[in-house]
XYZ file of C-alpha atoms in Angstrom:
745
model
C -14.778 -14.154 34.823
C -16.948 -13.968 37.809
C -19.985 -11.683 38.002
C -19.216 -8.028 38.843
C -22.299 -5.778 39.305
C -22.378 -2.552 37.570
C -23.025 0.747 39.284
C -26.173 2.672 39.823
C -27.020 6.110 38.521
C -24.826 7.704 40.871
C -21.761 6.299 38.791
C -22.900 8.160 35.744
C -22.615 11.487 37.644
C -19.177 10.656 38.918
C -17.901 9.640 35.512
C -18.745 13.011 34.317
C -16.189 14.651 36.764
C -13.497 16.442 34.771
C -10.261 14.877 33.963
C -8.495 17.600 36.093
C -10.426 16.802 39.277
C -9.857 13.037 38.707
C -6.150 13.131 38.132
C -5.458 15.798 40.729
C -5.585 14.736 44.320
C -3.787 13.473 47.401
C -2.204 9.974 47.821
C -4.996 8.344 50.005
C -8.193 9.054 48.081
C -11.585 7.990 49.567
C -13.266 5.305 47.630
C -16.335 7.403 47.850
C -14.731 9.688 45.233
C -12.911 7.308 42.951
C -14.072 3.939 43.566
C -17.281 3.523 45.418
C -19.322 3.205 42.174
C -17.386 0.178 41.389
C -17.895 -1.673 44.532
C -20.094 -4.661 44.796
C -22.698 -5.106 47.399
C -22.291 -7.898 49.985
C -25.331 -9.772 48.483
C -23.358 -10.162 45.138
C -20.316 -11.882 46.883
C -21.232 -15.601 46.431
C -19.866 -17.616 49.374
C -17.211 -19.975 48.503
C -16.344 -18.006 45.423
C -13.379 -15.751 44.565
C -12.685 -12.416 46.305
C -13.909 -9.697 43.937
C -14.149 -6.466 45.813
C -14.342 -4.326 42.762
C -14.114 -4.355 38.861
C -10.313 -4.654 38.629
C -9.253 -7.626 40.743
C -10.238 -11.183 41.398
C -8.364 -13.394 43.831
C -9.117 -17.107 43.530
C -8.969 -20.023 45.981
C -5.478 -20.992 44.800
C -4.185 -17.563 45.513
C -3.979 -16.472 41.849
C -4.489 -12.758 41.487
C -6.210 -11.708 38.235
C -6.044 -8.040 37.231
C -8.738 -6.881 34.891
C -7.080 -4.407 32.480
C -9.425 -1.806 31.089
C -6.615 -0.839 28.682
C -5.662 -2.707 25.597
C -2.233 -4.402 25.523
C -0.813 -3.659 22.096
C 2.870 -3.973 23.003
C 3.167 -0.739 24.979
C 3.123 -2.487 28.381
C -0.206 -1.488 29.763
C -0.918 -4.950 31.120
C 2.321 -4.864 33.113
C 1.899 -1.245 34.275
C -1.801 -1.809 35.479
C -0.832 -4.993 37.272
C 2.087 -3.304 39.013
C -0.075 -0.592 40.399
C -2.603 -2.958 41.870
C -0.077 -5.684 43.008
C 1.940 -2.905 44.686
C -0.945 -1.847 47.116
C -2.117 -5.476 47.436
C 1.490 -6.675 48.218
C 0.771 -9.603 45.892
C 3.237 -12.230 44.769
C 4.352 -10.947 41.316
C 4.591 -14.510 39.938
C 0.976 -15.266 40.977
C -0.452 -12.166 39.170
C -2.059 -12.601 35.833
C -3.845 -10.037 33.634
C -6.856 -10.427 31.387
C -8.615 -7.844 29.264
C -11.695 -6.240 30.754
C -15.011 -6.380 28.847
C -16.613 -3.359 27.174
C -18.395 -1.552 29.930
C -17.969 2.219 30.257
C -19.743 2.273 33.662
C -16.992 0.102 35.212
C -13.941 0.717 32.946
C -14.245 4.364 32.108
C -10.930 5.974 30.961
C -10.847 8.833 33.397
C -8.837 10.964 31.176
C -11.434 10.752 28.450
C -14.535 11.409 30.187
C -17.396 8.800 30.156
C -15.619 6.713 27.592
C -13.649 3.407 27.697
C -10.687 3.355 25.413
C -7.024 3.315 25.242
C -4.936 6.080 23.716
C -3.186 9.432 24.098
C -0.675 7.694 26.412
C -3.379 7.931 29.258
C -3.292 4.284 30.576
C -1.033 4.817 33.503
C -1.920 8.440 34.164
C -5.628 7.839 34.595
C -5.273 4.450 36.430
C -2.613 5.652 38.748
C -4.724 5.909 41.885
C -7.701 3.922 40.607
C -5.756 0.734 40.373
C -3.827 1.307 43.563
C -7.122 1.871 45.271
C -8.306 -1.519 43.888
C -5.453 -3.284 45.320
C -5.414 -1.696 48.590
C -9.194 -2.605 48.943
C -8.533 -6.126 48.354
C -5.634 -6.129 50.755
C -7.734 -4.423 53.611
C -10.327 -7.221 53.245
C -7.753 -9.942 53.424
C -6.122 -8.356 56.458
C -9.574 -7.880 58.043
C -10.352 -11.656 57.546
C -6.987 -12.702 58.973
C -7.415 -10.337 62.058
C -10.915 -11.932 62.757
C -9.620 -15.484 62.372
C -6.642 -15.002 64.613
C -8.276 -12.542 67.063
C -5.560 -10.047 66.646
C -5.603 -6.256 65.772
C -5.493 -5.397 62.160
C -2.429 -3.009 62.957
C -0.419 -6.042 63.864
C -0.784 -7.824 60.639
C 1.691 -7.480 57.610
C 1.395 -8.591 53.965
C 4.382 -9.494 51.735
C 4.451 -11.402 48.453
C 0.856 -12.852 48.832
C 1.367 -14.016 52.420
C -0.520 -12.436 55.437
C 1.295 -12.645 58.584
C 1.167 -11.971 62.256
C 4.557 -11.683 63.783
C 3.435 -11.899 67.474
C 1.876 -15.273 67.152
C 3.914 -16.692 64.187
C 0.806 -17.316 62.082
C 0.502 -16.760 58.309
C -1.887 -17.448 55.507
C -1.592 -17.208 51.762
C -4.215 -15.138 49.946
C -6.115 -18.264 48.800
C -6.474 -19.401 52.428
C -8.396 -16.119 53.289
C -10.339 -15.678 50.124
C -13.649 -17.132 51.449
C -13.572 -15.351 54.777
C -12.641 -12.226 53.093
C -15.456 -12.311 50.509
C -17.997 -12.455 53.353
C -16.743 -9.082 54.904
C -18.060 -5.578 53.817
C -16.024 -3.646 51.281
C -14.258 -0.922 53.111
C -15.324 2.714 52.055
C -11.811 4.183 52.500
C -8.309 2.877 52.188
C -4.834 4.348 52.853
C -2.323 4.184 49.949
C 1.348 3.527 50.525
C 3.944 6.287 50.778
C 6.211 5.931 47.704
C 9.130 5.236 49.992
C 7.531 1.950 50.712
C 7.052 0.730 47.153
C 8.252 -2.707 46.439
C 7.232 -3.088 42.878
C 6.695 0.508 41.469
C 9.967 1.690 40.164
C 11.745 -1.618 40.051
C 13.611 -2.638 36.866
C 13.566 -6.415 37.493
C 9.756 -6.931 37.010
C 9.092 -9.354 34.251
C 6.329 -8.327 31.841
C 2.972 -9.936 32.054
C 2.744 -10.452 28.323
C 6.310 -11.693 27.638
C 5.952 -15.385 28.288
C 2.619 -15.834 26.203
C 4.238 -13.855 23.361
C 7.398 -15.834 23.459
C 5.895 -19.349 23.612
C 3.071 -18.576 21.108
C 0.219 -19.160 23.477
C -0.784 -15.257 23.338
C -4.128 -14.967 21.548
C -4.393 -12.194 18.982
C -7.508 -11.737 16.817
C -5.812 -13.675 13.916
C -5.445 -16.635 16.401
C -9.033 -16.546 17.550
C -11.483 -19.038 15.931
C -15.127 -19.823 16.526
C -17.010 -23.101 15.384
C -18.234 -22.798 11.988
C -16.387 -19.513 11.319
C -15.974 -18.068 7.876
C -13.113 -15.701 6.728
C -14.029 -12.673 4.770
C -11.556 -10.816 2.363
C -12.711 -7.466 0.698
C -12.164 -5.987 -2.586
C -11.996 -2.247 -2.156
C -12.317 0.482 -4.786
C -8.924 1.611 -6.029
C -9.843 5.224 -5.200
C -11.407 6.534 -1.993
C -15.012 7.208 -2.632
C -15.544 4.645 -5.356
C -18.399 2.284 -5.291
C -19.208 -1.122 -7.087
C -21.143 -0.397 -10.396
C -21.249 -4.059 -11.390
C -20.019 -7.372 -9.821
C -19.387 -10.685 -11.447
C -18.811 -13.132 -8.764
C -19.230 -16.385 -10.867
C -15.458 -17.136 -10.913
C -15.146 -16.260 -7.131
C -17.868 -18.650 -6.255
C -16.239 -21.421 -8.230
C -13.213 -21.371 -5.970
C -13.216 -24.376 -3.618
C -14.370 -23.454 -0.081
C -15.809 -20.069 -1.061
C -19.336 -19.850 0.406
C -20.741 -16.453 -0.511
C -20.058 -13.117 -1.978
C -21.633 -9.933 -0.335
C -21.518 -6.150 -0.941
C -21.454 -3.406 1.461
C -21.801 0.376 0.529
C -22.563 3.752 1.863
C -21.557 2.676 5.533
C -21.556 5.624 7.923
C -17.802 6.124 7.313
C -18.447 6.163 3.578
C -16.716 3.010 2.604
C -17.998 0.400 0.045
C -16.585 -2.955 -0.929
C -17.265 -6.511 -2.054
C -16.374 -9.330 0.451
C -15.785 -12.939 -0.303
C -16.584 -15.395 2.534
C -14.806 -18.803 2.599
C -13.966 -21.555 4.882
C -10.399 -20.415 5.191
C -8.309 -17.434 4.435
C -6.586 -18.756 1.301
C -9.886 -19.552 -0.332
C -11.253 -16.105 0.680
C -8.116 -14.554 -1.034
C -8.324 -16.588 -4.131
C -12.076 -15.818 -4.353
C -11.523 -12.189 -3.849
C -8.923 -12.116 -6.630
C -11.313 -13.852 -8.958
C -13.939 -11.220 -8.730
C -14.707 -9.027 -11.687
C -15.719 -5.592 -10.594
C -16.500 -2.484 -12.508
C -16.036 0.510 -10.054
C -18.099 3.693 -10.283
C -15.611 6.463 -9.552
C -17.705 9.415 -10.329
C -17.499 10.558 -6.656
C -14.020 9.191 -6.016
C -11.078 11.310 -4.932
C -8.549 11.680 -7.890
C -5.863 14.039 -6.799
C -2.283 12.955 -6.286
C 0.145 14.041 -3.574
C 1.860 16.614 -5.768
C -1.406 18.311 -6.494
C -2.395 18.237 -2.841
C 0.905 19.890 -1.941
C 0.436 22.497 -4.701
C -2.890 23.412 -3.135
C -1.498 23.512 0.293
C 1.300 25.880 -0.753
C -1.258 28.185 -2.187
C -3.225 27.842 1.061
C -0.006 28.720 3.086
C 0.153 32.022 1.353
C -3.117 33.140 2.750
C -3.985 33.757 6.488
C -5.455 30.822 8.257
C -7.582 30.696 11.479
C -5.577 31.859 14.409
C -4.660 29.044 16.904
C -2.463 31.215 18.914
C -1.920 34.968 18.656
C 0.325 36.671 21.054
C 1.885 40.131 20.511
C 2.358 41.585 17.037
C 4.285 38.992 15.053
C 4.224 40.855 11.711
C 5.597 43.976 13.222
C 8.243 42.122 15.203
C 9.323 40.320 11.947
C 9.493 43.517 9.997
C 11.941 44.949 12.740
C 13.948 41.728 13.141
C 17.735 42.083 12.550
C 17.731 38.438 11.214
C 14.933 36.241 9.842
C 14.730 32.623 8.856
C 11.997 31.366 6.550
C 11.187 27.723 5.499
C 8.468 25.519 4.133
C 8.174 21.966 5.556
C 6.456 18.994 3.930
C 5.308 15.804 5.741
C 3.628 12.995 3.695
C 0.762 10.706 4.612
C 1.835 7.770 6.783
C 0.435 4.369 7.249
C 0.517 2.839 10.738
C 1.900 -0.522 9.499
C 1.286 -2.441 12.571
C 2.736 -5.961 12.466
C -0.831 -7.407 12.799
C -2.954 -6.103 9.933
C -6.595 -5.104 10.686
C -8.815 -7.922 11.544
C -12.090 -8.464 13.452
C -14.375 -11.456 14.252
C -18.115 -10.921 14.466
C -20.869 -13.169 15.650
C -24.299 -11.802 14.841
C -27.861 -12.756 16.105
C -31.151 -10.841 15.980
C -30.680 -9.143 19.226
C -26.869 -9.323 19.917
C -23.643 -8.605 18.319
C -20.459 -10.257 19.728
C -17.050 -9.000 18.553
C -13.521 -10.287 19.317
C -10.795 -7.733 18.500
C -7.584 -6.081 19.568
C -10.143 -3.604 21.075
C -8.931 -0.014 21.594
C -11.882 2.130 21.520
C -14.764 0.177 23.273
C -17.274 2.961 23.835
C -16.849 4.558 20.304
C -17.143 1.085 18.732
C -20.238 0.126 20.690
C -21.946 3.365 20.003
C -21.309 3.344 16.176
C -22.037 -0.478 15.746
C -25.092 -0.486 17.865
C -26.435 2.624 15.968
C -25.732 0.772 12.619
C -27.556 -2.459 13.639
C -30.450 -0.728 15.600
C -29.305 -2.259 19.050
C -28.467 -0.722 22.311
C -24.660 -0.348 23.081
C -25.276 -2.947 25.857
C -26.216 -5.494 23.034
C -22.798 -5.144 21.558
C -20.148 -7.070 23.423
C -16.408 -6.577 22.774
C -13.897 -9.051 23.904
C -10.441 -7.568 24.162
C -7.593 -9.714 22.771
C -4.022 -8.803 22.348
C -3.278 -6.511 19.443
C -0.152 -6.868 17.324
C 0.502 -3.046 17.362
C -1.671 -0.181 16.701
C 0.009 3.053 16.758
C -3.434 4.828 16.691
C -4.980 2.714 13.923
C -7.138 0.487 15.949
C -8.508 3.515 17.830
C -10.641 4.427 14.898
C -12.886 7.333 15.336
C -15.336 5.916 12.845
C -14.899 2.197 13.838
C -14.132 1.655 10.113
C -12.877 -1.959 10.016
C -15.177 -3.215 12.760
C -18.190 -1.625 11.046
C -17.151 -3.205 7.814
C -16.855 -6.730 9.470
C -20.387 -6.238 10.979
C -21.802 -5.090 7.661
C -20.324 -8.148 5.975
C -21.736 -10.473 8.701
C -25.172 -8.981 8.403
C -25.082 -9.026 4.641
C -24.299 -12.793 4.784
C -27.061 -13.459 7.292
C -29.509 -11.570 4.997
C -28.454 -14.073 2.296
C -28.970 -17.037 4.686
C -25.450 -17.508 5.840
C -25.620 -17.532 9.578
C -21.997 -18.026 10.653
C -19.383 -15.973 12.635
C -17.394 -14.036 10.344
C -13.623 -12.942 10.595
C -12.559 -10.202 8.371
C -8.951 -10.317 7.455
C -6.885 -7.714 5.678
C -3.657 -8.365 3.863
C -0.652 -6.255 4.239
C -1.667 -4.692 0.948
C -5.130 -3.867 2.295
C -3.626 -2.369 5.432
C -1.135 -0.183 3.519
C -3.803 0.974 0.973
C -6.666 1.190 3.311
C -6.614 4.816 4.388
C -6.743 6.381 7.829
C -3.238 7.743 7.424
C -1.378 10.339 9.400
C -2.359 13.454 7.336
C -0.213 15.134 4.927
C 0.913 18.516 6.292
C 2.600 21.693 5.039
C 4.096 24.340 7.385
C 5.291 27.677 6.309
C 7.396 29.426 9.152
C 9.174 32.708 9.614
C 11.145 33.522 12.643
C 12.920 36.712 13.631
C 15.876 37.604 16.059
C 16.940 40.839 17.325
C 20.542 42.227 16.994
C 21.650 40.392 20.141
C 20.330 37.120 18.696
C 17.352 36.861 20.945
C 14.208 35.184 19.593
C 11.595 37.875 18.905
C 9.015 36.459 16.641
C 7.471 33.237 15.388
C 4.967 32.963 12.562
C 3.724 29.593 11.649
C 1.063 28.501 9.115
C -0.051 24.906 9.133
C -2.097 23.390 6.283
C -3.478 19.851 6.615
C -6.627 17.761 6.987
C -8.446 17.631 10.316
C -8.486 14.210 12.179
C -11.486 15.266 14.192
C -13.923 16.720 11.686
C -16.796 14.379 11.077
C -16.274 12.344 14.160
C -18.054 12.165 17.501
C -15.103 13.964 18.956
C -15.444 17.049 16.893
C -17.569 18.984 19.405
C -14.860 18.602 22.015
C -11.660 18.776 19.974
C -12.498 21.486 17.458
C -12.874 24.876 18.846
C -13.540 27.973 16.653
C -12.487 25.901 13.621
C -9.121 24.848 15.197
C -8.519 21.016 15.356
C -6.145 20.836 18.475
C -4.484 17.847 17.103
C -3.168 19.766 14.042
C -1.514 22.507 16.154
C -0.488 20.845 19.436
C 3.141 21.484 20.142
C 3.281 24.720 18.366
C 0.145 26.553 19.414
C 1.576 26.011 22.991
C 5.241 26.458 22.084
C 7.369 26.235 25.157
C 10.167 28.425 24.073
C 9.991 32.025 25.334
C 8.950 34.359 22.430
C 7.126 37.568 22.821
C 5.275 37.509 19.389
C 3.757 34.127 18.467
C 1.267 33.589 15.606
C 0.070 30.065 14.832
C -2.509 29.685 12.041
C -4.269 26.672 10.594
C -6.002 25.988 7.381
C -8.047 22.852 6.960
C -8.850 22.114 3.411
C -12.366 20.657 2.944
C -11.835 19.048 -0.524
C -9.208 16.549 0.385
C -11.024 13.112 0.919
C -8.236 11.003 1.990
C -9.287 9.086 5.200
C -7.003 10.325 8.088
C -6.501 9.342 11.565
C -4.156 9.832 14.520
C -0.646 8.315 14.342
C 1.795 7.625 17.045
C 2.156 11.123 18.881
C -0.359 12.673 16.648
C 0.199 16.334 15.821
C 3.476 16.221 17.553
C 4.882 14.144 14.622
C 5.127 17.340 12.583
C 4.765 20.115 15.046
C 7.862 18.784 17.128
C 9.921 18.538 13.993
C 9.149 22.156 12.800
C 9.705 23.538 16.370
C 12.953 21.739 17.068
C 14.642 22.424 13.648
C 13.669 25.881 13.600
C 14.965 26.582 16.944
C 18.084 25.035 15.895
C 18.226 27.270 12.911
C 17.522 30.290 15.186
C 20.530 29.212 17.473
C 22.891 29.006 14.373
C 21.573 32.383 13.133
C 22.262 33.822 16.413
C 25.772 32.313 16.624
C 25.022 30.266 19.772
C 25.243 26.607 20.914
C 21.975 24.827 20.130
C 21.831 23.368 23.686
C 22.424 26.648 25.315
C 20.042 28.519 23.175
C 17.320 26.150 24.124
C 18.148 26.073 27.762
C 17.988 29.884 28.003
C 14.527 29.958 26.317
C 13.108 27.344 28.636
C 13.716 29.310 31.914
C 9.967 29.021 32.716
C 9.774 25.327 31.849
C 11.921 23.320 34.452
C 10.841 19.816 33.282
C 11.780 20.582 29.676
C 15.217 21.900 31.012
C 15.621 18.867 33.284
C 15.236 16.362 30.390
C 17.454 18.648 28.136
C 20.136 18.840 30.791
C 20.129 15.088 31.433
C 20.329 14.118 27.806
C 23.121 16.632 27.157
C 25.073 15.318 30.144
C 24.910 11.759 29.183
C 25.694 12.489 25.602
C 28.714 14.396 26.565
C 27.468 17.471 24.838
C 30.227 19.770 26.144
C 32.957 17.425 24.752
C 33.990 17.273 21.070
C 32.413 14.354 19.019
C 34.958 11.673 18.089
C 36.211 12.011 14.485
C 34.976 9.459 11.780
C 37.026 7.468 9.430
C 38.807 9.276 6.513
C 36.265 10.793 4.204
C 33.628 10.770 6.891
C 31.920 13.672 8.595
C 30.208 13.308 11.992
C 27.614 15.507 13.614
C 25.501 15.772 16.695
C 22.023 17.204 17.129
C 19.619 17.758 19.966
C 15.898 18.171 20.464
C 13.471 18.368 23.336
C 9.740 18.171 23.237
C 6.730 17.672 25.484
C 3.792 15.540 24.527
C 1.051 13.830 26.498
C 2.445 15.354 29.544
C 5.937 13.786 29.301
C 9.153 15.527 28.548
C 11.740 13.927 26.186
C 15.128 15.157 25.072
C 17.197 13.232 22.638
C 20.829 13.676 21.276
C 21.498 12.156 18.023
C 25.065 11.336 16.536
C 25.524 10.642 13.019
C 28.196 9.713 10.411
C 27.987 10.804 6.910
C 30.037 9.086 4.270
C 31.883 10.710 1.280
C 28.970 9.638 -1.023
C 26.444 11.460 1.300
C 25.021 8.086 2.745
C 24.719 8.184 6.515
C 23.999 6.250 9.630
C 22.610 7.102 12.889
C 25.151 5.806 15.399
C 23.781 6.771 18.826
C 20.760 8.263 20.433
C 20.967 9.444 24.111
C 17.325 9.870 25.373
C 16.213 11.558 28.652
C 12.517 11.189 29.729
C 10.557 12.790 32.546
C 7.239 10.972 32.825
C 6.711 11.459 36.438
C 7.030 8.489 38.868
C 8.498 5.543 36.744
C 6.169 2.744 37.356
C 8.124 0.152 35.207
C 11.542 1.597 34.309
C 12.154 -1.378 31.929
C 8.888 -0.676 30.016
C 9.712 3.014 29.831
C 13.043 2.332 28.362
C 11.539 -0.103 25.812
C 8.987 2.436 24.774
C 11.568 5.164 24.363
C 13.575 2.665 22.138
C 10.553 1.642 20.238
C 9.449 5.242 19.668
C 12.963 6.098 18.420
C 12.863 3.210 16.001
C 9.335 4.034 14.783
C 10.293 7.702 14.321
C 13.521 6.922 12.457
C 11.603 4.856 10.006
C 9.461 7.981 9.189
C 12.516 10.033 9.060
C 14.458 7.862 6.636
C 11.874 5.970 4.484
C 8.207 5.971 5.153
C 5.862 7.854 2.957
C 2.330 7.166 1.553
C 1.991 8.849 -1.802
C -1.063 9.162 -4.149
C -1.042 9.355 -7.940
C -4.432 10.275 -9.497
C -6.152 9.265 -6.261
C -4.471 5.955 -5.955
C -2.147 4.909 -3.185
C 1.015 3.944 -4.696
C 2.503 1.741 -1.930
C 1.409 -1.658 -1.067
C 3.766 -3.588 1.243
C 6.916 -3.188 3.148
C 9.031 -3.092 -0.068
C 7.763 0.284 -0.904
C 6.434 1.480 2.482
C 9.626 0.668 4.264
C 9.760 0.435 8.085
C 13.035 0.345 9.888
C 15.436 -2.655 9.381
C 17.362 -4.053 12.361
C 20.705 -2.981 10.954
C 19.568 0.527 10.888
C 18.773 0.806 14.592
C 21.226 2.907 16.567
C 22.746 2.383 19.874
C 20.211 3.785 22.254
C 20.663 4.997 25.874
C 17.628 5.878 27.963
C 17.925 7.905 31.094
C 14.924 8.515 33.328
C 14.657 11.869 35.115
C 13.820 11.146 38.797
C 10.428 12.567 39.662
C 7.784 12.524 42.397
C 5.163 13.856 40.022
C 2.253 11.660 39.022
C 3.019 9.281 36.212
C 2.272 10.365 32.595
C 2.605 8.448 29.337
C 5.431 6.823 27.447
C 3.862 5.107 24.340
C 4.033 8.287 22.220
C 6.425 10.931 23.672
C 9.543 9.168 22.513
C 8.672 9.679 18.775
C 8.673 13.515 18.318
C 12.273 14.481 19.188
C 14.146 11.886 17.218
C 13.586 13.153 13.631
C 14.574 16.787 14.555
C 17.539 15.613 16.613
C 18.689 13.544 13.476
C 18.161 16.452 11.121
C 20.063 18.822 13.286
C 22.952 16.279 13.581
C 22.912 15.955 9.817
C 23.071 19.725 9.492
C 26.035 19.840 11.888
C 27.853 17.317 9.633
C 26.898 18.620 6.268
C 25.450 22.144 6.610
C 22.253 20.925 4.823
C 18.879 21.697 6.324
C 16.226 18.977 5.784
C 12.631 20.292 5.517
C 10.927 17.488 3.717
C 10.342 14.057 5.181
C 11.464 11.293 4.572
C 15.075 12.524 4.110
C 16.928 11.694 1.003
C 19.136 8.576 1.105
C 22.194 10.722 0.478
C 22.837 14.102 1.911
C 25.704 16.186 0.388
C 26.898 19.807 1.338
């Protein structure tokens, strides 16, 4: 890619502007606020080269428009969304738009929702780029138009642009982008541009746009980390201790080194994230795996974690019997519960969950004395640069990260401690110390990935709700017990306030249902040493389930329809209501559910939940057979995510989130026995099979609000909607995930 200058110190001040200030604002924002720090000076625009007015777009002499994506494409459609925003304001020909991953550079590619940090996550890609990428496209367009006006000696106001062609109707002249690139590159970058009125959008909101990553992923030309190779590269595979916290006591590598194509065996231990292991480096993956399997290792487990899932849950139940730290305290919940006409009490259990992305963790590292180069499905650039440079004694600028496609992530590649990247760097460094100076690609097997930790935490909830004589919700008391994702990470100062990890309580601490008395408490055990991390939709994975199944129980206890009960309690939340109403309408909630075959029972359930600024409601329809086995027949989903940039991508993400959540509801669980992870591959950590996927209908709530995320919000409502449907069919409440294979009344 062509050279793009970095901003001066003024940029750093702008990067510290708060998320609220950056995401709020009118349609035509001055570049002086959002974009000036990214502009290049005229002296950096080489004559005869491409047009690069800013850090996000390059237009070449052949008219090709290259969008520099600061967000990782891991299947969620970010490349297409970012390109749509820029191409809309540029009025580019969609067929001539391509996308490539931007380099790691927080000064140019800061995630405006995170602060001074480059990274992808929290369903922020479109929200934080909404005006930034449109400004980038509008700026390039203004320069092309100015070049044409100068060449044809006509006013700028008389020139139009459509599908990559600049035209002047009065004279009949026209030129493609490529014809104007050199002239435009010599012009000054405008300091202010006007963005389109949404009524004039040609690409945003259109269903027919083809995704920018589809062709490459279909014909096999897409480059993932596993595809990327460097000359002389070695492959590393690691033997990890069977329990978290173990370290090698002794290593016999003689048999491993006897394997053909094995080059070296190295150890790493006591890394900043606490992991240790023994790596075999070889000329190919098969040799590395054979060599690893031939290692003879005695592990020191004196400091290892040895509890099993049942022991952890027993401790959590005990913790739930004691007051936790208050996350929300409104009214007098204890008094309201004591006076309630009806109460409902329940304990909920949620297991550890692996992310199970289709591409297991991997990372390629090239190391020299003053530079570290990394190729990776790179999701957390600034965090990774900071941690790796600190480990190596380099500056962050000396660590380059090349962003490749990622075969899924669901939170796993956004490691708050840079675990697998750091291990790949440590292995490469250890090899260099032994005289093996070669690039190293660390490769995990599915078994490594399943057992490797950084799971969605195990949680236990203890809930009591109270209703008055008229069936109105009066009180909600909720104790949550589980590990903190943020403790011990660089994000702890921002995400943990007065002992409360926001990610543990989100979705309940800010419960949307109107209740006068609300007490949400959190207990965070310090003795549980299982590595944990965010998992698609983070805390909402469990809080959404508790909220939406308990509100269903409240509706039944009140003798009211579950939809009507929710609707009444959401009077002050019109966007929740809008999604709820659309889902119910499209599902035919007011009509009886069609009967099943003889011996079958059918049920319908509903749920609505807000996460990451988006509002999603789902209606699930199930059929339960006489033996208690069941199938999810249909899911009707309504989503309000603001302006729909790419409706087809939105629908795909809702469908994908539903499938992802259904796997967790029906099958998936990581369990420990004496500190060892019991699962190893898809046979015992089962993800969804194609024949289990229901018919899904997705409906988008029309909105003029700024866009919000869709990668995660489709997940939280599915499991409670399914559980509520199963209750409607069987009368059985499900408070432990995953659900049993058979459910009988």
